[in-house]
GROMACS .gro file of N, CA and C in nm:
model
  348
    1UNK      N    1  11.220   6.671  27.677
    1UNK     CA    2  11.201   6.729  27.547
    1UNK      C    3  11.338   6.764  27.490
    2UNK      N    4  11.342   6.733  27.341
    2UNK     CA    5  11.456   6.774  27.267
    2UNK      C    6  11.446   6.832  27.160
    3UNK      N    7  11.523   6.925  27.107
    3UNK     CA    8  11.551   6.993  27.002
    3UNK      C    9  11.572   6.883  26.860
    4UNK      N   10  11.448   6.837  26.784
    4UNK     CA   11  11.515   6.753  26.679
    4UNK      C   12  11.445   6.750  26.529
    5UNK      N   13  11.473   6.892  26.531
    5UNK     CA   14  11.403   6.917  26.400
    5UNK      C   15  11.482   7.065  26.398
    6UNK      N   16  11.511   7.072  26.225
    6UNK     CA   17  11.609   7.202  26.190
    6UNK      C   18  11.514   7.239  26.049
    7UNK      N   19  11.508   7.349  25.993
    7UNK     CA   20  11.453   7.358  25.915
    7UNK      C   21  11.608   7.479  25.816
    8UNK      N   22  11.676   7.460  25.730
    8UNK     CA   23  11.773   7.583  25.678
    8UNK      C   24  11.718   7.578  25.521
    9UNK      N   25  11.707   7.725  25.503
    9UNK     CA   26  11.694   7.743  25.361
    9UNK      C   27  11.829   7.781  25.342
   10UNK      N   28  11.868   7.710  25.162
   10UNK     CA   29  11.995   7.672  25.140
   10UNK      C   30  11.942   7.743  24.960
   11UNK      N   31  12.061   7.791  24.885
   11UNK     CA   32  12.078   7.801  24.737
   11UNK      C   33  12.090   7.692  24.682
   12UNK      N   34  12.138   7.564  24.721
   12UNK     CA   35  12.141   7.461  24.639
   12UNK      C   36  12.110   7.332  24.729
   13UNK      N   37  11.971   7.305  24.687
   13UNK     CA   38  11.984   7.162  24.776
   13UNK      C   39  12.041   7.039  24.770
   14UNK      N   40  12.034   7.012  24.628
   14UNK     CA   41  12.094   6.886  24.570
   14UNK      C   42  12.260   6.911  24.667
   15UNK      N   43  12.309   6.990  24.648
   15UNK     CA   44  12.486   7.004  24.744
   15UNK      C   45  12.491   6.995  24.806
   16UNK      N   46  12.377   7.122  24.892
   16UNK     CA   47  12.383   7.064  25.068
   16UNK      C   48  12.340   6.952  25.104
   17UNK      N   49  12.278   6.848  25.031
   17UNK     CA   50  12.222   6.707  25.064
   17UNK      C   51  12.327   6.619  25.029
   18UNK      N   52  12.403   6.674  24.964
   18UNK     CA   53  12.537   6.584  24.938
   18UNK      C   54  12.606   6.573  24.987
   19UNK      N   55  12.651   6.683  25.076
   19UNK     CA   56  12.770   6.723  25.179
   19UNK      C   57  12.744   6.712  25.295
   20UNK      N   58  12.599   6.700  25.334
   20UNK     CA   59  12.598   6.658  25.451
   20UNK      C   60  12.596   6.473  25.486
   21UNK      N   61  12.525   6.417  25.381
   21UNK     CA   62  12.481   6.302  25.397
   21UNK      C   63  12.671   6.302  25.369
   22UNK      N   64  12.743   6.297  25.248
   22UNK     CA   65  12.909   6.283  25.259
   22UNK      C   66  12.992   6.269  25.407
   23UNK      N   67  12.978   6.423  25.474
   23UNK     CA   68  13.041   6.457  25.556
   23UNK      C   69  12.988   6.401  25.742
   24UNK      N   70  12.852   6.396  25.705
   24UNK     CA   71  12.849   6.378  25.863
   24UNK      C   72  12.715   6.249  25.865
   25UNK      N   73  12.678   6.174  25.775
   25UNK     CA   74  12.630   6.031  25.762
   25UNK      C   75  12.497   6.085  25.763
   26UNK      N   76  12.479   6.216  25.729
   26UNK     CA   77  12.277   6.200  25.734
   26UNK      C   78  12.232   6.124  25.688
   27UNK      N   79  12.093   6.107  25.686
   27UNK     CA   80  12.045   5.981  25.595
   27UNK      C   81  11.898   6.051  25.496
   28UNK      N   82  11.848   6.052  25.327
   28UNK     CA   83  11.815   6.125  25.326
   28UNK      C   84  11.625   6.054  25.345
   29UNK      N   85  11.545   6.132  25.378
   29UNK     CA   86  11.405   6.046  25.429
   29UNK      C   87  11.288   6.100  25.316
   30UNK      N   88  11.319   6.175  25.243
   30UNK     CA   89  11.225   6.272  25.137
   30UNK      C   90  11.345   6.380  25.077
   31UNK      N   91  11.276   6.350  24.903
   31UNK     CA   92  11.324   6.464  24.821
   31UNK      C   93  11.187   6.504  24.726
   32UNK      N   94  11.232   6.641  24.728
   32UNK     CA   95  11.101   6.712  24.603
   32UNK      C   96  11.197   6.741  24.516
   33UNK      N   97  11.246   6.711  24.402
   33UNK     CA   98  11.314   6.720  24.273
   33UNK      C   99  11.449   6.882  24.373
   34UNK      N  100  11.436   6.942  24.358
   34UNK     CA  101  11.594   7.015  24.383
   34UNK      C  102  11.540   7.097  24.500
   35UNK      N  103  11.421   7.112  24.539
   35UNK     CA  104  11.353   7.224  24.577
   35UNK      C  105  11.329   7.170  24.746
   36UNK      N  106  11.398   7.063  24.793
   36UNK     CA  107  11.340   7.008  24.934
   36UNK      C  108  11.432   6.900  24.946
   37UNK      N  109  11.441   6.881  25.057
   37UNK     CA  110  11.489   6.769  25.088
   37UNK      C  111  11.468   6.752  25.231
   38UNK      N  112  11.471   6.609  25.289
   38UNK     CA  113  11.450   6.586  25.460
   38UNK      C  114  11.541   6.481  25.472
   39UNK      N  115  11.645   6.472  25.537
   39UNK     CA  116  11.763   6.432  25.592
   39UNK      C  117  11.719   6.396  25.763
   40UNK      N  118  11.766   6.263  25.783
   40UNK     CA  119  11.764   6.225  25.961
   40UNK      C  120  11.873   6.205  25.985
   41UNK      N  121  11.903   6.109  26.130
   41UNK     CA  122  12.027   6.114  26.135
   41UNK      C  123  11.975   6.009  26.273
   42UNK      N  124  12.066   5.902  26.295
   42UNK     CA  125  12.045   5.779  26.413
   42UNK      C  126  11.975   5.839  26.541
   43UNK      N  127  11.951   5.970  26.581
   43UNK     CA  128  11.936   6.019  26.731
   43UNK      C  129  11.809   6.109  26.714
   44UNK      N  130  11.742   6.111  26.622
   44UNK     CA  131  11.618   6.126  26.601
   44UNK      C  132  11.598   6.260  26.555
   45UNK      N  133  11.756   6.363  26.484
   45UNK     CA  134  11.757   6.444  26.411
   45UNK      C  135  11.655   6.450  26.303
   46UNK      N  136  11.581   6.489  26.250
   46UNK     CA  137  11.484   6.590  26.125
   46UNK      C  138  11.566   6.693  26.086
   47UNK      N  139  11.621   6.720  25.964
   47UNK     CA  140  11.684   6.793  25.923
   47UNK      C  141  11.622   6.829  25.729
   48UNK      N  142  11.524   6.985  25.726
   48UNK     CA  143  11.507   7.000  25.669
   48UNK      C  144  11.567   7.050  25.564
   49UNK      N  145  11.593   7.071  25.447
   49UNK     CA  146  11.687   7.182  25.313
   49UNK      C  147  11.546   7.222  25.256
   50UNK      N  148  11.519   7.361  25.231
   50UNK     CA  149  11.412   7.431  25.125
   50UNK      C  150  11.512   7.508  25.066
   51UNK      N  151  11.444   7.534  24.919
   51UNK     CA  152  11.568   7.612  24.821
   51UNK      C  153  11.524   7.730  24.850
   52UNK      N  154  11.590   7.830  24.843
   52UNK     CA  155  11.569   7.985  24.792
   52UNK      C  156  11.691   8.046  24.752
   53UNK      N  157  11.620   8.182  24.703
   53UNK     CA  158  11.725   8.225  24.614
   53UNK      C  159  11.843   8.293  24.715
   54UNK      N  160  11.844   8.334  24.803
   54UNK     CA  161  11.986   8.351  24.878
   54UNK      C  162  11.974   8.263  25.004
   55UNK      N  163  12.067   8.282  25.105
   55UNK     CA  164  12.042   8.199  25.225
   55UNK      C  165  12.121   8.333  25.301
   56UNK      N  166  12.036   8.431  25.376
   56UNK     CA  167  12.100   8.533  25.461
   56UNK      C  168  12.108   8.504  25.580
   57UNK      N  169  12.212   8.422  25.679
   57UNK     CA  170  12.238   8.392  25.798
   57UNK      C  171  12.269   8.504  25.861
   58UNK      N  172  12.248   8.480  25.991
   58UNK     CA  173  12.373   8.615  26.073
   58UNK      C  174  12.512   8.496  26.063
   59UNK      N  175  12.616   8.641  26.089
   59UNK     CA  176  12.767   8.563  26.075
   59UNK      C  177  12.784   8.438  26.164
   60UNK      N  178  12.712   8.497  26.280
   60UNK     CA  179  12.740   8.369  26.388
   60UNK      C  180  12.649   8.266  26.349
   61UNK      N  181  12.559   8.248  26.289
   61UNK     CA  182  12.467   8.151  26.300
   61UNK      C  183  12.517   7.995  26.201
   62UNK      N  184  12.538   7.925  26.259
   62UNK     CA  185  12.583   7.729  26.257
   62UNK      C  186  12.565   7.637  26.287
   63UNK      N  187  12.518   7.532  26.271
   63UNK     CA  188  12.468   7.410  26.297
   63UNK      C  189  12.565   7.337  26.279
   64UNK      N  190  12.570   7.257  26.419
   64UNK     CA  191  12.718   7.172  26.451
   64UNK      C  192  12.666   7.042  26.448
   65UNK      N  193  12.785   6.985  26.464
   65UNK     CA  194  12.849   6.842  26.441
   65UNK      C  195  12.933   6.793  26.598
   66UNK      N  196  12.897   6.751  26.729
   66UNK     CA  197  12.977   6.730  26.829
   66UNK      C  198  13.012   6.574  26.790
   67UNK      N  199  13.178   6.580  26.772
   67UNK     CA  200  13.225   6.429  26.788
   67UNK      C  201  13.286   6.402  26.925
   68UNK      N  202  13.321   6.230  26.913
   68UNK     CA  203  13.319   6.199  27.061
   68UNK      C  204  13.449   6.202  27.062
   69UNK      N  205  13.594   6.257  27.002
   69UNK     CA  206  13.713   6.294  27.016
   69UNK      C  207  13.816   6.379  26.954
   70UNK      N  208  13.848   6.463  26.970
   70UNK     CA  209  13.948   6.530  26.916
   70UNK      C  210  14.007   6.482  26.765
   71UNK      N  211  14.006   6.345  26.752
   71UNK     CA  212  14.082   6.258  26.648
   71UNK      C  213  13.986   6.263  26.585
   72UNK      N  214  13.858   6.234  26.597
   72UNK     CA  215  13.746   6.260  26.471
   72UNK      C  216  13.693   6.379  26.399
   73UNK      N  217  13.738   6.524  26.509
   73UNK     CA  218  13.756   6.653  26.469
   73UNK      C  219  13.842   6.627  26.334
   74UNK      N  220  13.966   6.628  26.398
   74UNK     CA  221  14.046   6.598  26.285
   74UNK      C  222  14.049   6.563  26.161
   75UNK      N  223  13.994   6.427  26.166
   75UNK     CA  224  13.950   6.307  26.022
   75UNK      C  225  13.888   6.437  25.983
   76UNK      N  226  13.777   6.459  26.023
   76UNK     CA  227  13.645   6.501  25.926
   76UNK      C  228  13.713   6.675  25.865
   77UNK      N  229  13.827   6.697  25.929
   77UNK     CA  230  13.869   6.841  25.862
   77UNK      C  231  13.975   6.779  25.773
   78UNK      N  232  14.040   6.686  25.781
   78UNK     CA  233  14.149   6.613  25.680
   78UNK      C  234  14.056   6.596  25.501
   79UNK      N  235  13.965   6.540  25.527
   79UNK     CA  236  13.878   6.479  25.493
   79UNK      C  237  13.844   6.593  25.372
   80UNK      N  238  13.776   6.725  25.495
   80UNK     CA  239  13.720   6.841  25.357
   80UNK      C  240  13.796   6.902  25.270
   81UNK      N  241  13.947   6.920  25.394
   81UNK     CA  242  14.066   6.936  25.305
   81UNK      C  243  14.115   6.940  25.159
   82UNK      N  244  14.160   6.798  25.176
   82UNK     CA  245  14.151   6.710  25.135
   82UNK      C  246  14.058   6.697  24.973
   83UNK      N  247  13.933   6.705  25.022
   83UNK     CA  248  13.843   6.751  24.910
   83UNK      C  249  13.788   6.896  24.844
   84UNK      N  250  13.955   6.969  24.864
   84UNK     CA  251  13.902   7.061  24.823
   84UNK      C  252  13.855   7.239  24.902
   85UNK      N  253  13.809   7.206  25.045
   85UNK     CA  254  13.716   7.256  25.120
   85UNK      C  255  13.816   7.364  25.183
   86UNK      N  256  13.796   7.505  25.170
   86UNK     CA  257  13.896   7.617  25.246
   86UNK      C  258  13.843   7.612  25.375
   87UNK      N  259  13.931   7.497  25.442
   87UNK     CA  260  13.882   7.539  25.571
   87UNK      C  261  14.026   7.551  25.668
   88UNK      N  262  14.013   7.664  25.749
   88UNK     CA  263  14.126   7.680  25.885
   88UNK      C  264  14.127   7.558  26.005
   89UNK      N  265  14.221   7.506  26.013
   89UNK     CA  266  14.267   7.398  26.114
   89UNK      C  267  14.192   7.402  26.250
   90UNK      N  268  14.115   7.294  26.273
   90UNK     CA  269  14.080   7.305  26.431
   90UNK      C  270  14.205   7.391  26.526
   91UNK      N  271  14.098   7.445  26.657
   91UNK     CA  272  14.154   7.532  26.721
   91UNK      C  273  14.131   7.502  26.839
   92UNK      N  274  14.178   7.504  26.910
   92UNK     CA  275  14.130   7.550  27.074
   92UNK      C  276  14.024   7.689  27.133
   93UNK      N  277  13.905   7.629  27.175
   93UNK     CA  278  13.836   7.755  27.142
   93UNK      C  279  13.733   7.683  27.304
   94UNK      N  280  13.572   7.690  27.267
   94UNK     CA  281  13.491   7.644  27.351
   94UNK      C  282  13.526   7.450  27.334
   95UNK      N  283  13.622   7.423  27.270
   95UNK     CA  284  13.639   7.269  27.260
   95UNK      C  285  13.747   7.288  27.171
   96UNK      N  286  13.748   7.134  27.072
   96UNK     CA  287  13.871   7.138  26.995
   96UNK      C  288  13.749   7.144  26.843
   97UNK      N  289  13.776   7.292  26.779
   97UNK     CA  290  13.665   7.326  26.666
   97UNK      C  291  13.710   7.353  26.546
   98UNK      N  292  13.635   7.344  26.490
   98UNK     CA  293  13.668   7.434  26.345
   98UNK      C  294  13.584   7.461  26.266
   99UNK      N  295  13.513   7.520  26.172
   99UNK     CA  296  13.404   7.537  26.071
   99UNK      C  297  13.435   7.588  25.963
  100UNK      N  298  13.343   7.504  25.906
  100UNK     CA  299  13.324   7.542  25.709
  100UNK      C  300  13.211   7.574  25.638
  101UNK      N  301  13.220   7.653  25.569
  101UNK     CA  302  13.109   7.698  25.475
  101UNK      C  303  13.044   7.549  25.357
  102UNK      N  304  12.921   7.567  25.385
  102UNK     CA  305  12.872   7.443  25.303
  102UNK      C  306  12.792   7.496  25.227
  103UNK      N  307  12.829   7.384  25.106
  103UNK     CA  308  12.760   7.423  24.999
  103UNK      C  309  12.584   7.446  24.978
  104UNK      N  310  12.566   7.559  24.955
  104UNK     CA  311  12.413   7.635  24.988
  104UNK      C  312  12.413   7.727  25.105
  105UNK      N  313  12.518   7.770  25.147
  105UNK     CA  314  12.499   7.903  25.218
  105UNK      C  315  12.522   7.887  25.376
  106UNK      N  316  12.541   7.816  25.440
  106UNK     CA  317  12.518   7.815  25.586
  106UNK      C  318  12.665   7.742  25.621
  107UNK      N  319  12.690   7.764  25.758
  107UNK     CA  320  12.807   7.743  25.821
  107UNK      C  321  12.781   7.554  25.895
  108UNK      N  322  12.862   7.539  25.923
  108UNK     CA  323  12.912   7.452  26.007
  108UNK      C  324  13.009   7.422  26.113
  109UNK      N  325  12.969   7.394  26.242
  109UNK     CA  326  13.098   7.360  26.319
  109UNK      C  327  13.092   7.221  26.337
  110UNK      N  328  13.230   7.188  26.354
  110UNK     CA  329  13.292   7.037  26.413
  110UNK      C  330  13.331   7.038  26.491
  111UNK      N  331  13.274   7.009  26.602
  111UNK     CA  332  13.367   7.065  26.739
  111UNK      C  333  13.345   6.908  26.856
  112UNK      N  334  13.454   6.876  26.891
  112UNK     CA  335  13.452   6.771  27.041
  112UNK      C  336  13.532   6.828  27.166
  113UNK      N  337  13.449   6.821  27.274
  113UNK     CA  338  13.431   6.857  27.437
  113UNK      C  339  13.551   6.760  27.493
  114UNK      N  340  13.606   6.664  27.404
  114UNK     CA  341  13.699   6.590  27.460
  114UNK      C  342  13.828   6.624  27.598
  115UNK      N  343  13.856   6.686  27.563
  115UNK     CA  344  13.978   6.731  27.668
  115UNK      C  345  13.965   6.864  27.705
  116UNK      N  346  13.824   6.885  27.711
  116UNK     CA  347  13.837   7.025  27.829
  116UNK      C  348  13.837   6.973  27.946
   0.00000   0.00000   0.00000
């Protein structure tokens, strides 16, 4: 058994469906005009967006992104950079990480296990 279904309420779906399918290749499988969206992903991810009017996470709470090297950490923080995105430089932490705030309220990490 696996974990492959997420459900996040987000302030803006149309963004967060943009930035994710942009940033990390979701693919999208259903939209309800601004108010829904269902996003997959090759490994049998379900990834829901419902709108509401705030999105109150706890601080820690993030839904990651594991790449298969350090160098793709990288790209994908060059990348948000790059476009804009205030994000702090991968770090040395539980892997080689870093996270950004996405558009509609919720966090993200990028993190690869590569060279621990």
């Amino acid at each position: 058994m696996k974990l492959n279904h997420l459900n996040l309420t987000v302030t803006d779906v149309k963004l967060a469906k943009e930035f994710l399918e942009k940033y990390f290749n979701l693919q999208i499988k259903h939209t309800r005009s601004d108010s829904f969206a269902l996003l997959h992903d090759d490994n049998g991810l379900v990834l829901s967006l419902m709108k509401g009017i705030q999105a109150n996470y706890p601080k820690t709470f993030h839904i990651g992104f594991i790449q298969p090297s350090d160098d793709q950490v990288n790209k994908i923080y060059q990348r948000l950079k790059d476009d804009g995105f205030d994000v702090k430089p991968p770090q040395r932490a539980h892997g080689w990480t870093f996270y950004v705030q996405a558009p509609g309220g919720f966090t993200v990490e990028v993190l690869s296990f590569e060279s621990l």
